[in-house]
mmCIF file of C-alpha atoms and ligand atoms in Angstrom:
data_model
loop_
_atom_site.group_PDB
_atom_site.id
_atom_site.type_symbol
_atom_site.label_atom_id
_atom_site.label_comp_id
_atom_site.label_asym_id
_atom_site.label_seq_id
_atom_site.Cartn_x
_atom_site.Cartn_y
_atom_site.Cartn_z
ATOM 1 C CA MET A 1 0.177 -7.255 -12.030
ATOM 2 C CA LEU A 2 -2.810 -4.963 -14.227
ATOM 3 C CA ASP A 3 -5.701 -3.968 -14.166
ATOM 4 C CA TYR A 4 -8.236 -2.599 -17.018
ATOM 5 C CA ILE A 5 -6.102 -5.917 -19.168
ATOM 6 C CA ASN A 6 -8.935 -6.125 -21.708
ATOM 7 C CA SER A 7 -8.143 -9.215 -24.726
ATOM 8 C CA ASP A 8 -11.762 -7.869 -26.449
ATOM 9 C CA LEU A 9 -10.174 -4.518 -27.492
ATOM 10 C CA ILE A 10 -8.715 -6.085 -30.748
ATOM 11 C CA LEU A 11 -9.579 -4.498 -34.121
ATOM 12 C CA SER A 12 -10.646 -6.648 -37.014
ATOM 13 C CA ASP A 13 -8.732 -6.592 -39.806
ATOM 14 C CA SER A 14 -10.712 -5.588 -42.971
ATOM 15 C CA ALA A 15 -11.279 -1.471 -40.604
ATOM 16 C CA ASP A 16 -10.734 1.085 -42.342
ATOM 17 C CA VAL A 17 -9.002 3.186 -39.067
ATOM 18 C CA GLU A 18 -7.463 6.436 -39.298
ATOM 19 C CA GLY A 19 -7.089 9.689 -37.463
ATOM 20 C CA GLU A 20 -5.993 11.534 -34.993
ATOM 21 C CA VAL A 21 -5.966 13.268 -30.891
ATOM 22 C CA ALA A 22 -4.213 15.619 -29.477
ATOM 23 C CA TRP A 23 -4.328 16.177 -25.350
ATOM 24 C CA ARG A 24 -2.627 19.791 -23.257
ATOM 25 C CA SER A 25 -2.037 18.135 -19.670
ATOM 26 C CA PRO A 26 -0.176 20.075 -16.878
ATOM 27 C CA SER A 27 1.875 19.632 -14.392
ATOM 28 C CA ASN A 28 0.960 19.017 -10.506
ATOM 29 C CA ILE A 29 3.173 20.599 -7.618
ATOM 30 C CA ALA A 30 2.735 17.761 -5.009
ATOM 31 C CA LEU A 31 2.316 18.862 -0.625
ATOM 32 C CA ILE A 32 2.453 15.778 0.690
ATOM 33 C CA LYS A 33 4.867 13.886 -1.635
ATOM 34 C CA TYR A 34 4.836 10.739 -3.047
ATOM 35 C CA TRP A 35 8.281 9.534 -1.893
ATOM 36 C CA GLY A 36 9.048 5.223 -2.183
ATOM 37 C CA LYS A 37 7.112 2.719 -3.781
ATOM 38 C CA TYR A 38 6.199 -0.897 -4.344
ATOM 39 C CA GLY A 39 5.029 -3.520 -6.122
ATOM 40 C CA VAL A 40 3.640 -2.049 -9.978
ATOM 41 C CA GLN A 41 3.931 1.203 -9.916
ATOM 42 C CA LEU A 42 2.400 1.316 -5.833
ATOM 43 C CA PRO A 43 2.799 4.118 -3.616
ATOM 44 C CA CYS A 44 3.792 3.618 0.254
ATOM 45 C CA ASN A 45 2.179 6.899 1.252
ATOM 46 C CA PRO A 46 -0.916 8.451 -0.225
ATOM 47 C CA SER A 47 0.645 12.479 -1.630
ATOM 48 C CA ILE A 48 -2.168 15.461 -2.829
ATOM 49 C CA SER A 49 -0.913 17.615 -5.044
ATOM 50 C CA PHE A 50 -2.429 21.072 -6.558
ATOM 51 C CA THR A 51 -2.538 20.781 -10.537
ATOM 52 C CA LEU A 52 -0.682 23.877 -12.280
ATOM 53 C CA GLU A 53 -2.228 25.578 -16.060
ATOM 54 C CA ASN A 54 1.023 27.551 -17.408
ATOM 55 C CA ALA A 55 3.775 24.122 -17.088
ATOM 56 C CA PHE A 56 2.321 21.381 -19.810
ATOM 57 C CA THR A 57 2.857 19.194 -22.061
ATOM 58 C CA GLU A 58 1.175 18.912 -25.532
ATOM 59 C CA THR A 59 0.349 15.483 -27.187
ATOM 60 C CA LEU A 60 -1.209 14.407 -30.297
ATOM 61 C CA VAL A 61 -0.603 10.949 -31.448
ATOM 62 C CA GLN A 62 -1.846 10.107 -34.937
ATOM 63 C CA TYR A 63 -2.846 6.182 -35.922
ATOM 64 C CA GLU A 64 -3.260 4.057 -38.616
ATOM 65 C CA LEU A 65 -4.090 0.201 -39.270
ATOM 66 C CA LYS A 66 -1.104 -1.031 -40.079
ATOM 67 C CA SER A 67 -0.252 -2.244 -44.027
ATOM 68 C CA LYS A 68 1.398 -5.677 -42.610
ATOM 69 C CA PRO A 69 0.183 -7.270 -39.566
ATOM 70 C CA ASP A 70 3.172 -7.280 -37.307
ATOM 71 C CA LYS A 71 3.816 -7.778 -33.122
ATOM 72 C CA GLY A 72 5.545 -5.089 -31.478
ATOM 73 C CA ILE A 73 4.683 -0.816 -31.148
ATOM 74 C CA ALA A 74 5.907 0.827 -34.734
ATOM 75 C CA LEU A 75 6.014 4.532 -33.288
ATOM 76 C CA ASP A 76 7.888 8.063 -35.277
ATOM 77 C CA PHE A 77 8.292 9.840 -32.072
ATOM 78 C CA PHE A 78 8.834 13.715 -32.820
ATOM 79 C CA PHE A 79 9.163 15.593 -29.109
ATOM 80 C CA GLU A 80 9.776 19.696 -30.067
ATOM 81 C CA GLY A 81 8.975 19.163 -33.499
ATOM 82 C CA GLU A 82 12.097 16.599 -34.182
ATOM 83 C CA LEU A 83 12.266 13.149 -34.526
ATOM 84 C CA ASN A 84 13.147 12.163 -30.734
ATOM 85 C CA GLU A 85 15.537 8.761 -30.491
ATOM 86 C CA ALA A 86 15.703 8.591 -26.548
ATOM 87 C CA PHE A 87 13.011 9.479 -26.127
ATOM 88 C CA GLY A 88 11.361 7.463 -28.757
ATOM 89 C CA SER A 89 12.572 4.476 -27.347
ATOM 90 C CA ARG A 90 11.286 4.680 -23.350
ATOM 91 C CA VAL A 91 8.015 5.752 -24.506
ATOM 92 C CA GLN A 92 8.165 2.581 -26.964
ATOM 93 C CA LYS A 93 8.831 0.228 -23.641
ATOM 94 C CA TYR A 94 5.896 2.434 -21.413
ATOM 95 C CA LEU A 95 3.682 1.109 -24.845
ATOM 96 C CA GLU A 96 5.058 -2.525 -24.726
ATOM 97 C CA GLN A 97 3.661 -2.742 -20.712
ATOM 98 C CA LEU A 98 0.543 -1.234 -21.917
ATOM 99 C CA LEU A 99 -0.561 -4.304 -24.950
ATOM 100 C CA PRO A 100 -2.706 -5.660 -21.567
ATOM 101 C CA ILE A 101 -4.417 -2.812 -21.440
ATOM 102 C CA PHE A 102 -4.381 -1.768 -24.860
ATOM 103 C CA PRO A 103 -4.154 -5.148 -27.266
ATOM 104 C CA PHE A 104 -4.900 -3.030 -30.635
ATOM 105 C CA LEU A 105 -1.490 -0.781 -29.950
ATOM 106 C CA ASP A 106 0.261 -3.207 -31.399
ATOM 107 C CA GLN A 107 -2.138 -3.481 -35.182
ATOM 108 C CA LEU A 108 -1.517 0.367 -35.096
ATOM 109 C CA SER A 109 1.168 2.559 -36.701
ATOM 110 C CA LEU A 110 1.270 5.630 -33.972
ATOM 111 C CA LYS A 111 3.164 8.862 -34.974
ATOM 112 C CA ILE A 112 3.404 10.974 -31.447
ATOM 113 C CA ASN A 113 4.453 14.575 -31.524
ATOM 114 C CA SER A 114 4.874 15.947 -27.936
ATOM 115 C CA ALA A 115 5.962 19.619 -26.530
ATOM 116 C CA ASN A 116 6.120 21.066 -23.177
ATOM 117 C CA SER A 117 5.410 25.374 -22.810
ATOM 118 C CA PHE A 118 7.934 24.858 -20.824
ATOM 119 C CA PRO A 119 11.612 25.140 -21.987
ATOM 120 C CA HIS A 120 12.909 21.092 -21.491
ATOM 121 C CA SER A 121 16.104 22.060 -19.891
ATOM 122 C CA ALA A 122 14.079 24.172 -17.354
ATOM 123 C CA GLY A 123 15.074 21.152 -14.450
ATOM 124 C CA ILE A 124 11.463 20.849 -13.829
ATOM 125 C CA ALA A 125 10.227 17.560 -14.355
ATOM 126 C CA SER A 126 7.767 17.105 -17.067
ATOM 127 C CA SER A 127 6.777 13.562 -16.751
ATOM 128 C CA ALA A 128 3.986 14.218 -15.035
ATOM 129 C CA SER A 129 2.778 16.401 -17.423
ATOM 130 C CA SER A 130 3.961 14.614 -20.546
ATOM 131 C CA MET A 131 2.529 10.948 -19.493
ATOM 132 C CA SER A 132 -0.600 12.041 -18.419
ATOM 133 C CA ALA A 133 -1.099 14.054 -21.799
ATOM 134 C CA LEU A 134 -0.067 10.088 -23.055
ATOM 135 C CA ALA A 135 -1.895 8.578 -21.102
ATOM 136 C CA LEU A 136 -5.287 11.015 -21.669
ATOM 137 C CA CYS A 137 -4.553 10.347 -25.991
ATOM 138 C CA LEU A 138 -4.348 6.426 -25.473
ATOM 139 C CA CYS A 139 -7.965 6.613 -23.811
ATOM 140 C CA THR A 140 -9.356 8.799 -25.991
ATOM 141 C CA ILE A 141 -8.143 6.388 -29.254
ATOM 142 C CA GLU A 142 -9.716 4.039 -27.284
ATOM 143 C CA ASP A 143 -13.084 4.869 -26.738
ATOM 144 C CA ASN A 144 -12.717 6.741 -30.920
ATOM 145 C CA LEU A 145 -12.367 2.580 -31.714
ATOM 146 C CA PHE A 146 -14.445 0.835 -29.338
ATOM 147 C CA ASP A 147 -16.414 3.678 -26.875
ATOM 148 C CA THR A 148 -15.938 1.497 -24.258
ATOM 149 C CA LEU A 149 -15.315 4.895 -22.429
ATOM 150 C CA SER A 150 -17.698 7.796 -22.554
ATOM 151 C CA ASP A 151 -18.773 7.988 -18.700
ATOM 152 C CA ASP A 152 -16.270 11.180 -17.200
ATOM 153 C CA THR A 153 -15.494 9.326 -14.203
ATOM 154 C CA ALA A 154 -14.233 5.678 -15.783
ATOM 155 C CA PHE A 155 -12.145 7.572 -18.722
ATOM 156 C CA SER A 156 -10.312 9.540 -16.387
ATOM 157 C CA GLN A 157 -9.703 6.923 -14.232
ATOM 158 C CA LYS A 158 -8.294 4.889 -16.630
ATOM 159 C CA ALA A 159 -5.995 7.851 -17.770
ATOM 160 C CA SER A 160 -5.013 8.239 -14.504
ATOM 161 C CA TYR A 161 -4.483 4.788 -13.865
ATOM 162 C CA VAL A 162 -2.387 4.748 -17.585
ATOM 163 C CA ALA A 163 -0.296 7.390 -16.171
ATOM 164 C CA ARG A 164 0.523 5.997 -13.067
ATOM 165 C CA LEU A 165 2.088 3.193 -14.389
ATOM 166 C CA GLY A 166 4.366 5.704 -16.489
ATOM 167 C CA SER A 167 5.103 7.860 -13.903
ATOM 168 C CA GLY A 168 3.490 8.236 -10.823
ATOM 169 C CA SER A 169 2.788 11.845 -9.887
ATOM 170 C CA ALA A 170 1.391 11.765 -13.592
ATOM 171 C CA SER A 171 -1.608 10.091 -11.997
ATOM 172 C CA ARG A 172 -2.957 12.978 -10.303
ATOM 173 C CA SER A 173 -2.277 15.780 -12.888
ATOM 174 C CA ILE A 174 -5.610 14.174 -14.910
ATOM 175 C CA TYR A 175 -8.136 16.818 -12.204
ATOM 176 C CA SER A 176 -8.703 20.426 -11.874
ATOM 177 C CA THR A 177 -7.387 21.779 -8.869
ATOM 178 C CA MET A 178 -6.235 19.368 -6.566
ATOM 179 C CA ALA A 179 -5.280 15.394 -6.862
ATOM 180 C CA VAL A 180 -5.251 12.647 -4.249
ATOM 181 C CA TRP A 181 -3.645 9.529 -4.602
ATOM 182 C CA GLY A 182 -3.269 6.428 -2.904
ATOM 183 C CA GLU A 183 -5.231 5.437 -0.594
ATOM 184 C CA CYS A 184 -6.297 7.804 2.796
ATOM 185 C CA GLU A 185 -8.903 8.230 5.455
ATOM 186 C CA GLY A 186 -11.728 10.456 5.209
ATOM 187 C CA ILE A 187 -11.259 10.335 0.341
ATOM 188 C CA ALA A 188 -13.713 8.071 -0.853
ATOM 189 C CA ASN A 189 -12.723 6.557 -3.324
ATOM 190 C CA SER A 190 -9.212 6.912 -3.283
ATOM 191 C CA SER A 191 -6.841 4.245 -4.293
ATOM 192 C CA ASP A 192 -2.986 3.622 -4.396
ATOM 193 C CA LEU A 193 -4.282 2.452 -8.480
ATOM 194 C CA PHE A 194 -4.806 5.811 -9.677
ATOM 195 C CA ALA A 195 -5.838 9.563 -8.295
ATOM 196 C CA VAL A 196 -9.257 10.758 -7.842
ATOM 197 C CA GLU A 197 -10.249 14.883 -7.939
ATOM 198 C CA HIS A 198 -10.635 16.984 -4.533
ATOM 199 C CA SER A 199 -12.155 20.141 -4.723
ATOM 200 C CA ASP A 200 -13.480 20.572 -1.446
ATOM 201 C CA VAL A 201 -11.003 23.033 -0.244
ATOM 202 C CA HIS A 202 -11.627 26.713 0.361
ATOM 203 C CA SER A 203 -11.664 29.710 -2.172
ATOM 204 C CA VAL A 204 -7.889 30.925 -1.466
ATOM 205 C CA PHE A 205 -6.426 27.945 -2.328
ATOM 206 C CA LYS A 206 -8.468 27.821 -5.508
ATOM 207 C CA ASN A 207 -6.550 30.338 -7.520
ATOM 208 C CA PHE A 208 -3.593 29.864 -5.599
ATOM 209 C CA GLN A 209 -0.713 30.989 -6.707
ATOM 210 C CA ASP A 210 3.098 28.670 -7.628
ATOM 211 C CA ASP A 211 5.919 30.685 -8.837
ATOM 212 C CA ILE A 212 8.457 28.198 -9.477
ATOM 213 C CA LEU A 213 11.616 29.676 -8.847
ATOM 214 C CA ILE A 214 14.304 28.022 -11.063
ATOM 215 C CA VAL A 215 17.478 27.315 -9.256
ATOM 216 C CA SER A 216 19.761 25.264 -11.724
ATOM 217 C CA THR A 217 18.680 23.899 -14.620
ATOM 218 C CA GLY A 218 21.388 20.676 -15.152
ATOM 219 C CA GLU A 219 20.464 17.255 -14.456
ATOM 220 C CA LYS A 220 19.738 15.505 -11.315
ATOM 221 C CA ALA A 221 22.975 13.782 -9.526
ATOM 222 C CA VAL A 222 19.832 11.192 -8.632
ATOM 223 C CA SER A 223 17.383 10.060 -10.765
ATOM 224 C CA SER A 224 12.960 10.392 -8.804
ATOM 225 C CA ARG A 225 14.087 6.322 -9.873
ATOM 226 C CA ALA A 226 16.443 5.613 -7.891
ATOM 227 C CA GLY A 227 15.361 8.079 -5.211
ATOM 228 C CA HIS A 228 12.081 5.989 -4.734
ATOM 229 C CA ALA A 229 14.181 2.843 -4.560
ATOM 230 C CA LEU A 230 16.484 4.537 -2.114
ATOM 231 C CA MET A 231 13.398 4.816 0.072
ATOM 232 C CA ASN A 232 13.696 0.705 -0.008
ATOM 233 C CA ASP A 233 16.183 0.609 2.491
ATOM 234 C CA ASN A 234 16.194 4.018 4.206
ATOM 235 C CA PRO A 235 15.616 3.769 8.332
ATOM 236 C CA TYR A 236 12.736 6.509 8.611
ATOM 237 C CA ALA A 237 10.667 4.390 5.437
ATOM 238 C CA THR A 238 8.234 3.257 7.926
ATOM 239 C CA PRO A 239 7.830 6.142 10.320
ATOM 240 C CA ARG A 240 8.132 8.183 7.629
ATOM 241 C CA PHE A 241 5.231 6.065 6.085
ATOM 242 C CA GLN A 242 3.387 6.810 8.731
ATOM 243 C CA GLN A 243 3.463 10.829 9.105
ATOM 244 C CA ALA A 244 2.566 11.399 5.428
ATOM 245 C CA LYS A 245 -0.902 9.496 5.999
ATOM 246 C CA ASN A 246 -1.075 11.657 9.366
ATOM 247 C CA ARG A 247 0.160 14.690 7.715
ATOM 248 C CA ILE A 248 -2.560 14.267 5.020
ATOM 249 C CA ALA A 249 -5.186 14.211 7.000
ATOM 250 C CA ALA A 250 -4.564 17.354 8.741
ATOM 251 C CA LEU A 251 -3.656 19.070 5.782
ATOM 252 C CA LEU A 252 -7.024 17.963 4.546
ATOM 253 C CA GLN A 253 -8.587 19.365 7.176
ATOM 254 C CA THR A 254 -6.386 23.096 6.557
ATOM 255 C CA LEU A 255 -7.387 22.656 3.428
ATOM 256 C CA GLN A 256 -11.364 22.844 3.406
ATOM 257 C CA ALA A 257 -11.001 25.626 6.508
ATOM 258 C CA GLY A 258 -8.368 27.696 5.046
ATOM 259 C CA ASP A 259 -6.478 28.065 7.179
ATOM 260 C CA LEU A 260 -3.072 29.372 5.663
ATOM 261 C CA GLU A 261 -0.711 29.727 8.611
ATOM 262 C CA GLU A 262 -1.173 25.926 8.728
ATOM 263 C CA PHE A 263 -0.909 24.845 5.540
ATOM 264 C CA GLY A 264 2.737 27.343 5.559
ATOM 265 C CA GLN A 265 3.937 24.700 8.516
ATOM 266 C CA ILE A 266 2.329 21.400 7.029
ATOM 267 C CA VAL A 267 4.088 22.481 3.307
ATOM 268 C CA GLU A 268 7.205 23.627 4.143
ATOM 269 C CA ASN A 269 7.844 20.601 6.546
ATOM 270 C CA GLU A 270 6.699 18.179 4.537
ATOM 271 C CA ALA A 271 9.231 19.624 1.330
ATOM 272 C CA LEU A 272 12.533 19.969 4.028
ATOM 273 C CA THR A 273 11.284 16.107 5.077
ATOM 274 C CA LEU A 274 11.488 14.810 1.254
ATOM 275 C CA HIS A 275 14.927 16.589 1.370
ATOM 276 C CA ALA A 276 16.270 14.987 5.201
ATOM 277 C CA LEU A 277 15.105 11.256 3.163
ATOM 278 C CA MET A 278 18.014 11.909 0.392
ATOM 279 C CA MET A 279 19.499 12.980 3.059
ATOM 280 C CA SER A 280 19.310 9.610 4.813
ATOM 281 C CA SER A 281 19.118 7.685 2.615
ATOM 282 C CA GLN A 282 22.323 4.680 1.989
ATOM 283 C CA PRO A 283 24.404 6.311 0.456
ATOM 284 C CA SER A 284 23.387 9.634 0.838
ATOM 285 C CA TYR A 285 22.688 12.568 -1.658
ATOM 286 C CA LEU A 286 21.582 16.326 -1.817
ATOM 287 C CA LEU A 287 19.478 18.066 -4.777
ATOM 288 C CA MET A 288 18.918 20.998 -2.690
ATOM 289 C CA GLN A 289 21.271 23.521 -4.281
ATOM 290 C CA PRO A 290 23.140 26.259 -1.816
ATOM 291 C CA ASN A 291 20.291 28.765 -3.631
ATOM 292 C CA SER A 292 17.738 27.019 -2.661
ATOM 293 C CA LEU A 293 18.617 27.759 1.102
ATOM 294 C CA GLN A 294 18.903 31.228 0.398
ATOM 295 C CA ILE A 295 16.061 31.155 -1.258
ATOM 296 C CA ILE A 296 14.382 29.032 1.689
ATOM 297 C CA GLU A 297 15.355 31.767 4.161
ATOM 298 C CA ARG A 298 14.330 34.738 2.602
ATOM 299 C CA VAL A 299 10.834 33.930 2.347
ATOM 300 C CA ARG A 300 10.889 33.295 6.295
ATOM 301 C CA ALA A 301 12.345 36.126 6.953
ATOM 302 C CA PHE A 302 10.390 38.274 4.410
ATOM 303 C CA ARG A 303 6.767 36.153 5.961
ATOM 304 C CA ALA A 304 8.580 36.923 9.412
ATOM 305 C CA ALA A 305 9.006 40.688 8.900
ATOM 306 C CA THR A 306 5.536 41.016 6.632
ATOM 307 C CA LYS A 307 3.221 39.081 7.902
ATOM 308 C CA HIS A 308 2.445 37.380 4.597
ATOM 309 C CA PRO A 309 1.489 34.004 4.335
ATOM 310 C CA VAL A 310 3.587 32.742 1.520
ATOM 311 C CA TYR A 311 5.178 29.354 1.996
ATOM 312 C CA PHE A 312 7.765 27.262 -0.231
ATOM 313 C CA THR A 313 8.059 23.335 -1.484
ATOM 314 C CA LEU A 314 10.219 21.133 -3.295
ATOM 315 C CA ASP A 315 10.161 18.539 -5.283
ATOM 316 C CA ALA A 316 12.680 16.278 -6.179
ATOM 317 C CA GLY A 317 14.682 18.786 -7.123
ATOM 318 C CA PRO A 318 16.877 22.057 -6.407
ATOM 319 C CA ASN A 319 13.712 24.210 -7.680
ATOM 320 C CA VAL A 320 11.895 26.059 -4.574
ATOM 321 C CA HIS A 321 7.765 26.532 -5.799
ATOM 322 C CA LEU A 322 6.749 29.741 -3.912
ATOM 323 C CA LEU A 323 3.090 29.282 -2.660
ATOM 324 C CA TYR A 324 0.704 32.323 -1.674
ATOM 325 C CA PRO A 325 -2.400 33.331 -2.345
ATOM 326 C CA GLU A 326 -3.758 35.245 -5.477
ATOM 327 C CA ASP A 327 -5.054 38.603 -3.869
ATOM 328 C CA ILE A 328 -0.886 39.692 -2.115
ATOM 329 C CA ILE A 329 0.387 38.788 -5.848
ATOM 330 C CA HIS A 330 1.348 42.020 -5.782
ATOM 331 C CA GLU A 331 2.868 42.098 -3.075
ATOM 332 C CA ILE A 332 5.253 38.669 -3.176
ATOM 333 C CA ARG A 333 6.141 39.930 -6.938
ATOM 334 C CA PRO A 334 8.125 42.541 -6.351
ATOM 335 C CA PHE A 335 9.676 40.685 -3.416
ATOM 336 C CA VAL A 336 10.353 37.347 -6.013
ATOM 337 C CA GLU A 337 11.746 39.878 -8.243
ATOM 338 C CA GLU A 338 14.319 42.171 -6.123
ATOM 339 C CA GLU A 339 15.268 38.740 -3.328
ATOM 340 C CA LEU A 340 14.424 36.016 -4.550
ATOM 341 C CA LEU A 341 15.247 35.950 -8.425
ATOM 342 C CA PRO A 342 19.055 37.052 -8.249
ATOM 343 C CA PHE A 343 19.335 32.651 -6.676
ATOM 344 C CA CYS A 344 17.802 31.841 -9.978
ATOM 345 C CA GLU A 345 19.663 30.414 -12.892
ATOM 346 C CA ASN A 346 19.851 33.094 -15.187
ATOM 347 C CA SER A 347 17.092 35.081 -13.429
ATOM 348 C CA THR A 348 14.528 32.719 -14.502
ATOM 349 C CA TYR A 349 10.947 31.710 -12.746
ATOM 350 C CA ILE A 350 7.583 30.184 -13.869
ATOM 351 C CA PRO A 351 4.545 32.276 -12.796
ATOM 352 C CA ASP A 352 1.967 29.646 -12.596
ATOM 353 C CA PHE A 353 -1.003 28.947 -10.337
ATOM 354 C CA VAL A 354 -3.723 26.295 -9.562
ATOM 355 C CA GLY A 355 -5.441 25.167 -12.664
ATOM 356 C CA GLU A 356 -8.386 23.408 -14.481
ATOM 357 C CA GLY A 357 -6.577 20.025 -15.585
ATOM 358 C CA PRO A 358 -6.088 18.745 -19.238
ATOM 359 C CA GLU A 359 -7.838 19.456 -21.973
ATOM 360 C CA GLU A 360 -8.135 17.799 -25.310
ATOM 361 C CA LEU A 361 -7.581 19.871 -28.130
HETATM 362 O O1 PMV B 401 6.522 10.445 -10.200
HETATM 363 P P1 PMV B 401 7.893 9.841 -10.317
HETATM 364 O O2 PMV B 401 7.952 9.234 -9.931
HETATM 365 O O3 PMV B 401 8.437 11.340 -10.578
HETATM 366 O O4 PMV B 401 8.018 11.003 -8.399
HETATM 367 C C1 PMV B 401 7.533 11.890 -8.147
HETATM 368 C C2 PMV B 401 8.472 12.334 -6.319
HETATM 369 C C3 PMV B 401 8.003 13.670 -6.268
HETATM 370 O O5 PMV B 401 7.693 14.380 -7.206
HETATM 371 C C4 PMV B 401 9.135 14.427 -5.329
HETATM 372 C C5 PMV B 401 6.507 13.710 -4.783
HETATM 373 C C6 PMV B 401 5.179 13.744 -6.142
HETATM 374 O O6 PMV B 401 4.257 13.499 -4.870
HETATM 375 O O7 PMV B 401 5.168 14.316 -6.935
#
């Protein structure tokens, strides 16, 4: 069942409709992970993430009234300047699913141009940035045509809801600093349907660094979609969902207090739990690689030796996100470059940090 169904959002045949909208939207890194879903892309547990700044997608949507009315989505999809049929057919299916929410979409001819700030093959999930950028464009088109979303909260909620239908984690990319997706005690208005901004955090986290260490750019053996599905039969699923609920409550307090040690314990354990869930699925699988473990071991040894508050987390893949406060960047960067880059593909990493969220271009 979809919410936001609105059959009034239909253009009159005589309307003179033509325009373009563009948004830049960032990726995000989850601290408490969404892993396992039910219904129409609803999370089995709440999740919380840092919004990033440097890893983003820019999407331009040009639209005009179809010359001849017909049913269906009329779309040309360009990725990094080139017509891309594989991505185009995925976006086409997504837009078809959204027709009850945006019924005017089948009255328009659409041309979409999308590009990422990071190499497509960097092995970084681009679904959060790309689906959120597209969702923001669709909400702006609705507002331009029908003047329905002038309230900022209403706009963000709908954009987050629509982004969620494309990729669950994309629902969190709509907001500055941090976002919570999923019903969560202590977070006002939190919902499984859309994410909400979370800014009640200690100043140390507002410019936290995230160096994304690219261990491998290869395609993952098991997609996130398949990984979520395997949670349905995972023997640890029920206690895991409860654990995530408890952990997010503890992390929220830690974020407010600025307790870095406690933050690191929760975040690292959570990353390893995500991968333990993959290892305990039926069939089991591994997305970490030997070099991911080499990096994890070195981060822990460096922390023990220097007492610097530097911690790791992982997405559903082999790359390692190194999290630390901005004021120790000059101590951490030499360590990254000398001790960690040898374990990265082509010595690649993407220096990123907590960002301000999407921007209309
Ligand atoms: O949004 P999806 O379906 O690609 O799932 C993302 C899952 C994780 O990145 C592993 C965790 C998260 O909460 O982002």
